[in-house]
Coordinates of C-alpha atoms in Angstrom, one line a residue:
M58 CA 0.2 0.3 0.5
E59 CA 1.2 3.8 -0.6
V60 CA 1.6 6.9 1.0
Y61 CA 1.3 10.1 0.3
H62 CA 1.9 13.1 1.6
T63 CA -0.7 16.8 1.2
E64 CA -0.2 19.8 2.7
D65 CA -3.5 18.4 5.3
H66 CA -3.2 14.5 4.7
Y67 CA -0.7 11.8 4.6
I68 CA -3.6 9.2 2.8
L69 CA -2.6 5.3 2.6
H70 CA -4.4 3.5 -0.5
D71 CA -4.4 0.5 -0.9
G72 CA -6.7 -0.8 -3.4
E73 CA -10.2 -0.5 -2.6
F74 CA -9.2 1.3 0.6
S75 CA -7.8 4.0 2.0
L76 CA -7.1 6.1 4.5
W77 CA -6.7 9.3 5.8
C78 CA -5.2 10.4 8.2
D79 CA -6.0 14.2 9.3
R80 CA -2.4 15.9 10.2
A81 CA -3.6 18.9 11.9
R82 CA -6.5 17.3 13.9
G83 CA -4.7 13.5 14.3
T84 CA -7.9 12.3 13.5
L85 CA -8.1 9.1 11.1
E86 CA -10.8 9.0 8.3
P87 CA -11.3 5.8 6.8
K88 CA -12.5 6.0 2.0
K89 CA -12.8 4.3 -0.7
G90 CA -10.4 4.0 -1.9
L91 CA -11.5 6.3 -5.4
D92 CA -11.4 9.3 -3.0
L93 CA -8.0 9.5 -3.6
C94 CA -8.7 11.3 -6.2
S95 CA -10.2 13.6 -4.9
A96 CA -7.4 14.7 -2.7
W97 CA -5.3 18.0 -3.5
N98 CA -1.9 17.5 -5.0
P99 CA -0.9 13.6 -3.3
V100 CA 3.1 12.8 -3.2
C101 CA 4.2 9.9 -3.2
I102 CA 6.8 9.1 -0.4
G103 CA 6.7 4.9 -0.6
C104 CA 5.0 1.5 0.4
V105 CA 4.4 -0.4 3.5
Y106 CA 2.6 -3.2 4.9
G107 CA -0.1 -2.7 7.1
V108 CA -1.1 -0.7 10.2
I109 CA -0.2 -0.9 13.8
G110 CA -2.9 1.8 14.8
K111 CA -2.5 4.7 16.2
L112 CA -0.2 6.3 19.0
I113 CA -1.4 9.3 21.5
I114 CA 2.1 8.7 24.1
H115 CA 0.5 12.7 25.6
P116 CA -2.5 14.6 25.1
D117 CA -0.8 17.2 24.5
S118 CA 1.8 15.5 21.3
D119 CA 1.1 15.1 18.1
P120 CA -0.5 11.9 17.6
R121 CA 1.8 9.6 15.5
L122 CA 0.9 5.8 13.0
I123 CA 3.1 2.8 13.7
L124 CA 3.1 1.5 9.9
I125 CA 4.9 -1.9 9.0
R126 CA 7.7 -0.8 6.7
K127 CA 9.3 -4.4 6.5
R128 CA 8.1 -7.8 6.9
S129 CA 8.4 -11.6 6.4
L130 CA 7.0 -14.4 5.0
V131 CA 7.6 -17.3 7.6
G132 CA 5.0 -19.6 6.5
K133 CA 1.1 -20.4 4.4
L134 CA -1.7 -22.1 7.4
N135 CA -3.8 -24.6 6.1
G136 CA -1.4 -24.1 2.3
V137 CA -3.2 -21.0 1.4
H138 CA -3.1 -17.9 5.1
E139 CA 0.7 -16.5 4.9
V140 CA 1.1 -15.5 8.2
Y141 CA 3.7 -12.5 8.4
K142 CA 6.6 -11.6 10.8
I143 CA 6.7 -8.4 11.8
D144 CA 10.7 -7.0 10.7
K145 CA 10.3 -3.1 11.1
V146 CA 8.1 -0.3 11.8
T147 CA 8.4 3.6 11.2
V148 CA 6.9 6.0 12.8
L149 CA 4.8 9.1 11.1
P150 CA 3.8 12.2 13.6
L151 CA 0.4 13.2 12.2
S152 CA 1.2 16.9 12.3
T153 CA 1.9 20.2 10.1
A154 CA 5.3 19.9 10.1
E155 CA 7.7 18.5 7.0
P156 CA 7.0 15.8 7.3
V157 CA 10.3 13.2 8.9
E158 CA 12.2 10.6 6.9
L159 CA 11.0 7.6 7.0
D160 CA 12.9 5.3 4.9
L161 CA 10.1 3.1 3.3
G162 CA 10.1 1.3 1.0
L163 CA 9.8 2.3 -2.8
C164 CA 6.7 1.8 -4.9
K165 CA 7.0 0.7 -8.8
L166 CA 4.1 2.8 -9.5
H167 CA 5.7 6.1 -8.3
H168 CA 9.7 5.6 -7.7
F169 CA 10.5 3.5 -11.3
G170 CA 13.9 4.2 -12.1
M171 CA 15.7 4.6 -8.1
K172 CA 18.3 2.8 -7.2
R173 CA 18.0 3.9 -3.3
T174 CA 15.0 5.1 -1.6
Q175 CA 14.8 9.4 -0.6
R176 CA 12.9 11.0 1.1
I177 CA 10.1 13.0 -1.0
T178 CA 8.3 16.2 -0.3
Q179 CA 5.4 18.0 -2.5
Q180 CA 7.8 21.2 -3.3
A181 CA 6.1 24.8 -2.9
E182 CA 6.0 27.4 -5.3
G183 CA 7.8 31.1 -5.4
K184 CA 5.7 33.2 -3.1
Q185 CA 4.9 30.5 -1.4
Q186 CA 8.0 28.7 -0.6
A187 CA 9.8 32.3 0.5
L188 CA 7.3 33.0 3.1
Q189 CA 7.6 29.7 4.6
K190 CA 11.6 30.4 4.5
T191 CA 10.9 33.7 6.3
W192 CA 8.3 31.9 8.4
K193 CA 10.6 29.9 9.3
T194 CA 13.2 32.0 10.7
I195 CA 11.4 34.4 12.3
K196 CA 9.4 30.8 14.9
S197 CA 13.8 29.7 15.3
A198 CA 14.3 34.0 16.6
A199 CA 11.5 33.5 18.6
E200 CA 12.3 30.5 20.5
N201 CA 16.3 30.6 20.9
V202 CA 15.2 34.0 22.7
K203 CA 12.3 33.2 24.9
P204 CA 13.7 28.8 25.9
K205 CA 11.3 26.0 26.4
K206 CA 9.8 25.5 29.7
K207 CA 11.6 23.0 32.1
E208 CA 7.8 21.4 31.5
L209 CA 7.9 20.2 27.5
K210 CA 11.2 20.1 28.0
D211 CA 10.1 17.1 30.2
R212 CA 7.7 15.9 27.8
D213 CA 9.5 16.1 24.9
K214 CA 11.9 13.8 26.3
F215 CA 9.2 11.3 27.9
V216 CA 7.2 11.5 24.2
K217 CA 11.8 10.7 22.7
R218 CA 11.3 8.0 25.6
I219 CA 8.0 5.9 24.4
V220 CA 8.5 6.5 20.3
D221 CA 12.4 4.9 20.7
E222 CA 10.5 1.9 22.8
V223 CA 8.0 1.7 20.8
L224 CA 10.9 1.0 17.5
K225 CA 12.8 -1.2 19.7
M226 CA 10.2 -3.8 21.0
Y227 CA 8.8 -3.7 16.5
N228 CA 13.1 -3.4 15.3
D229 CA 14.0 -6.1 17.3
S230 CA 12.3 -8.6 19.8
E231 CA 11.3 -10.5 17.0
S232 CA 8.5 -11.8 18.1
F233 CA 4.8 -9.7 15.9
Y234 CA 3.2 -11.8 13.5
Y235 CA 0.0 -11.3 11.5
C236 CA -2.2 -12.9 8.8
E237 CA -4.3 -10.5 7.1
T238 CA -6.8 -14.2 6.2
Y239 CA -6.6 -16.4 9.5
D240 CA -7.4 -15.2 12.2
L241 CA -4.1 -16.7 14.9
S242 CA -5.4 -15.2 18.2
N243 CA -7.8 -18.6 18.7
S244 CA -6.7 -22.4 17.8
V245 CA -8.1 -24.7 15.5
E246 CA -10.8 -25.5 18.0
R247 CA -12.1 -22.4 19.2
Q248 CA -12.6 -21.4 16.1
H249 CA -14.7 -24.2 15.0
Q250 CA -16.9 -23.6 17.7
E251 CA -20.7 -22.5 17.4
K252 CA -20.1 -19.1 18.9
Y253 CA -16.9 -18.2 16.0
N254 CA -19.1 -15.9 13.4
Q255 CA -16.6 -16.6 10.1
S256 CA -18.6 -13.7 8.5
Q257 CA -17.6 -11.1 11.5
P258 CA -14.2 -8.8 10.7
M259 CA -10.9 -10.4 11.6
W260 CA -10.2 -7.6 14.8
K261 CA -14.1 -8.5 15.8
R262 CA -13.5 -12.4 16.3
T263 CA -10.1 -12.5 18.0
D264 CA -9.3 -13.2 20.7
P265 CA -9.0 -10.4 22.7
R266 CA -6.2 -12.0 25.7
F267 CA -3.8 -12.3 22.5
F268 CA -4.5 -8.2 21.1
W269 CA -1.6 -6.8 20.9
N270 CA -2.5 -4.1 19.7
S271 CA -5.8 -3.3 19.7
H272 CA -5.8 -0.1 22.4
L273 CA -4.1 1.4 19.6
V274 CA -7.3 0.8 16.7
T275 CA -9.8 2.4 19.6
E276 CA -10.9 5.2 17.5
L277 CA -11.3 2.7 13.9
V278 CA -13.3 0.1 16.0
N279 CA -15.2 3.0 17.6
M280 CA -16.3 4.8 14.5
Q281 CA -18.0 2.4 12.5
A282 CA -21.9 2.7 12.0
S283 CA -23.7 1.3 8.6
E284 CA -22.8 -1.3 7.4
E285 CA -20.3 0.2 4.6
E286 CA -18.1 1.9 7.8
V287 CA -17.7 -1.4 9.1
E288 CA -15.8 -2.5 5.3
L289 CA -14.0 0.4 4.8
A290 CA -13.0 0.2 8.6
S291 CA -11.5 -3.3 8.6
H292 CA -9.8 -2.9 6.3
W293 CA -7.7 -0.6 8.4
I294 CA -7.6 -2.7 11.2
T295 CA -5.5 -6.0 11.5
P296 CA -4.6 -8.3 14.9
I297 CA -1.2 -8.8 15.7
I298 CA -0.2 -11.6 18.4
Q299 CA 3.2 -11.5 20.0
G300 CA 4.7 -15.3 20.1
F301 CA 6.4 -17.4 18.1
F302 CA 5.2 -19.2 14.6
Q303 CA 6.7 -21.5 12.3
I304 CA 4.8 -23.9 10.6
E305 CA 7.4 -27.1 8.1
K306 CA 7.0 -29.7 5.5
C307 CA 8.3 -32.7 6.7
T308 CA 8.2 -36.3 5.1
M309 CA 7.3 -39.8 6.1
E310 CA 9.8 -42.3 4.2
F311 CA 8.6 -46.1 3.6
T312 CA 12.3 -46.8 2.9
D313 CA 13.1 -49.7 5.5
L314 CA 10.3 -51.7 5.2
G315 CA 10.6 -55.0 4.0
S316 CA 9.6 -56.0 0.1
S317 CA 8.3 -59.7 2.2
P318 CA 4.2 -60.1 1.2
A319 CA 3.9 -60.0 5.0
D320 CA 5.3 -56.9 5.3
Q321 CA 3.1 -55.7 2.2
I322 CA -0.2 -56.3 4.3
A323 CA 1.6 -54.7 7.6
L324 CA 1.6 -51.3 5.9
P325 CA -0.6 -49.0 7.7
D326 CA -3.2 -47.5 4.9
F327 CA -3.5 -43.6 4.7
G328 CA -5.5 -43.3 2.6
N329 CA -3.5 -43.2 -1.2
T330 CA -3.6 -47.0 -1.4
K331 CA -1.0 -47.8 0.2
N332 CA 1.5 -46.1 -1.6
K333 CA 5.1 -46.8 -0.4
G334 CA 5.8 -43.5 -1.6
P335 CA 6.8 -40.8 0.8
L336 CA 3.7 -38.8 2.2
Y337 CA 4.2 -34.9 3.3
F338 CA 2.9 -33.0 6.2
N339 CA 2.9 -29.7 7.6
L340 CA 4.0 -29.6 12.0
G341 CA 3.6 -26.0 12.7
I342 CA 3.3 -23.9 15.3
I343 CA 2.0 -20.8 17.8
S344 CA 2.7 -19.5 20.6
R345 CA 0.5 -16.6 21.8
R346 CA 0.8 -14.8 24.7
S347 CA -1.2 -12.5 26.8
I348 CA -1.8 -9.4 27.0
H349 CA -2.4 -8.8 30.5
R350 CA -0.2 -8.7 33.4
A351 CA 3.2 -9.3 31.5
G352 CA 6.2 -7.8 32.3
T353 CA 9.4 -9.3 33.5
R354 CA 9.7 -11.8 35.0
S355 CA 10.8 -11.2 38.5
K356 CA 8.2 -7.9 39.0
K357 CA 5.4 -9.2 37.0
R358 CA 3.6 -12.2 40.0
G359 CA 0.0 -14.4 40.5
L360 CA -2.7 -12.9 39.5
E361 CA -4.5 -10.0 39.1
E362 CA -8.6 -9.5 40.6
S363 CA -9.5 -10.1 36.4
G364 CA -7.8 -13.3 37.2
A365 CA -5.3 -13.3 34.3
C366 CA -1.7 -14.0 35.1
A367 CA 1.2 -12.8 34.1
N368 CA 3.1 -14.5 31.6
Y369 CA 0.5 -16.0 30.4
V370 CA 1.4 -17.9 27.1
E371 CA -0.7 -19.8 25.4
T372 CA 1.3 -22.5 23.0
E373 CA -0.2 -24.6 20.0
Q374 CA 1.2 -27.0 18.3
I375 CA -0.9 -27.9 14.5
L376 CA -0.3 -31.1 11.9
E377 CA -1.4 -30.6 8.6
F378 CA -1.8 -34.1 6.9
S379 CA -4.0 -34.0 3.2
C380 CA -6.9 -32.9 4.3
H381 CA -7.1 -33.2 8.1
T382 CA -5.7 -30.5 10.8
V383 CA -5.6 -31.4 14.4
S384 CA -4.4 -29.4 16.8
F385 CA -2.7 -29.9 20.8
V386 CA -2.6 -26.9 23.7
Q387 CA -1.1 -26.1 26.3
V388 CA -0.8 -23.4 28.7
R389 CA 1.9 -22.3 31.2
G390 CA 1.7 -18.6 33.2
S391 CA 2.3 -17.9 36.4
I392 CA 1.6 -19.7 39.4
P393 CA -1.9 -18.8 40.4
A394 CA -2.1 -17.4 43.5
Y395 CA -1.4 -13.5 44.7
W396 CA 2.1 -13.3 45.1
S397 CA 5.5 -10.9 44.4
Q398 CA 8.7 -10.9 45.0
T399 CA 10.8 -8.6 45.3
G400 CA 14.0 -7.4 44.7
F401 CA 16.5 -8.0 41.8
K402 CA 18.9 -11.0 43.1
Y403 CA 18.9 -14.2 42.7
R404 CA 16.5 -16.5 43.5
P405 CA 14.7 -13.2 45.1
P406 CA 12.0 -15.3 47.7
P407 CA 8.7 -15.4 46.9
K408 CA 6.2 -13.9 49.2
L409 CA 2.3 -14.7 48.9
D410 CA 0.1 -11.7 49.9
R411 CA -3.0 -13.2 50.4
G412 CA -2.7 -16.2 53.0
K413 CA -1.4 -19.1 52.4
C414 CA -2.9 -20.8 50.2
C415 CA -4.7 -17.9 48.5
Y416 CA -6.3 -19.1 44.7
N417 CA -9.9 -18.4 42.8
V418 CA -10.8 -20.9 40.8
P419 CA -13.8 -18.7 39.6
Y420 CA -11.9 -16.9 37.8
L421 CA -9.1 -19.0 36.9
Q422 CA -12.1 -21.4 34.7
S423 CA -13.4 -18.1 33.0
Y424 CA -9.2 -17.1 32.0
M425 CA -8.2 -20.2 30.6
P426 CA -12.0 -21.5 28.6
Y427 CA -9.8 -25.7 27.5
T428 CA -11.8 -28.5 28.1
A429 CA -9.4 -29.7 30.8
V430 CA -6.0 -27.7 32.3
I431 CA -4.7 -28.9 34.9
L432 CA -2.9 -26.9 37.8
A433 CA 0.2 -27.5 40.3
F434 CA 1.3 -25.0 42.5
S435 CA 5.2 -26.4 42.5
V436 CA 6.3 -23.5 45.1
C437 CA 3.9 -22.2 47.3
C438 CA 1.6 -24.9 47.4
P439 CA 2.7 -28.1 46.5
Q440 CA 0.6 -29.9 47.8
V441 CA -2.0 -28.4 45.4
M442 CA -3.3 -30.1 42.0
I443 CA -5.9 -29.0 40.8
A444 CA -7.9 -31.0 37.3
F445 CA -10.5 -28.5 35.8
L446 CA -13.1 -30.8 33.6

């Protein structure tokens, strides 16, 4: 999808859809792709692969749009659903200031023949350019005469720190994945339950526990009213999970089987008329980290009031063979009790916050919607083991 720059908007264009980002107010407005024709002198500044969402760090700072500028294909589910890992993101400030260098990919349509990425901005003409230069000189002189207040400096420092942390989280962790046609947040079993509605947009079906950019797309979710607006906005809402994904093609060989009639009879029938040739199947794994109570091990422990336990991860193993798909789900998390650890020394002693053995079974049952879950308390309550059947 292309990113266009106009005097009043940044416009993301993707076929029949476009997203207009107001540079003065910082608002987002999904429109049809043909509406790009109504924009005044749009200039393509590069290509991106998706929208993570809009980030508002401080009420007095400019909103920022987080865009996927580099991705890598890590595999296909069911042979058709492409799963991507986010390699690099860029942060686009929604302000009236001159566009910053975003290091976006070149657009094959508008940047044909260019050998390297370069910033492409809209050039002012004649008197307008001279007037703009004069105004900037006056503004810069005024800022030098009156230094910034301490509050403004602290705010700018805080905003810069958050932006740097966001870039580091997405660019260095290599743990964020998305798929435009498959729900990575729900297991195969949950996707085949009656309450799971395949006709709904992807973001409405996504498990909120693993929807890592849900807060960043709140504006797009809340603005919807008519069916047309739902369709236009849903195109720009891409659920992202944090965790891990890998799928590999495996081969089952039968070269060691004997050639005697008895061995031929014992050969299992896999629905391929007892073909002696190799059988192929796909073996995949998806790990989903919960958005609730996530943090470093020494700072986030136990449960919170909602029943979410710290650093909760759901891991699903998927086996695809012929037209069949099966999966096995495992869950892990911090010990499901109210406890904590203080200090950063090696193996700090655990501290129970609510009595000897305080756990909340209803909360745990609501937070772990699985057919069978076995909980083993190995540190705080070694004598307790509970099975939910």
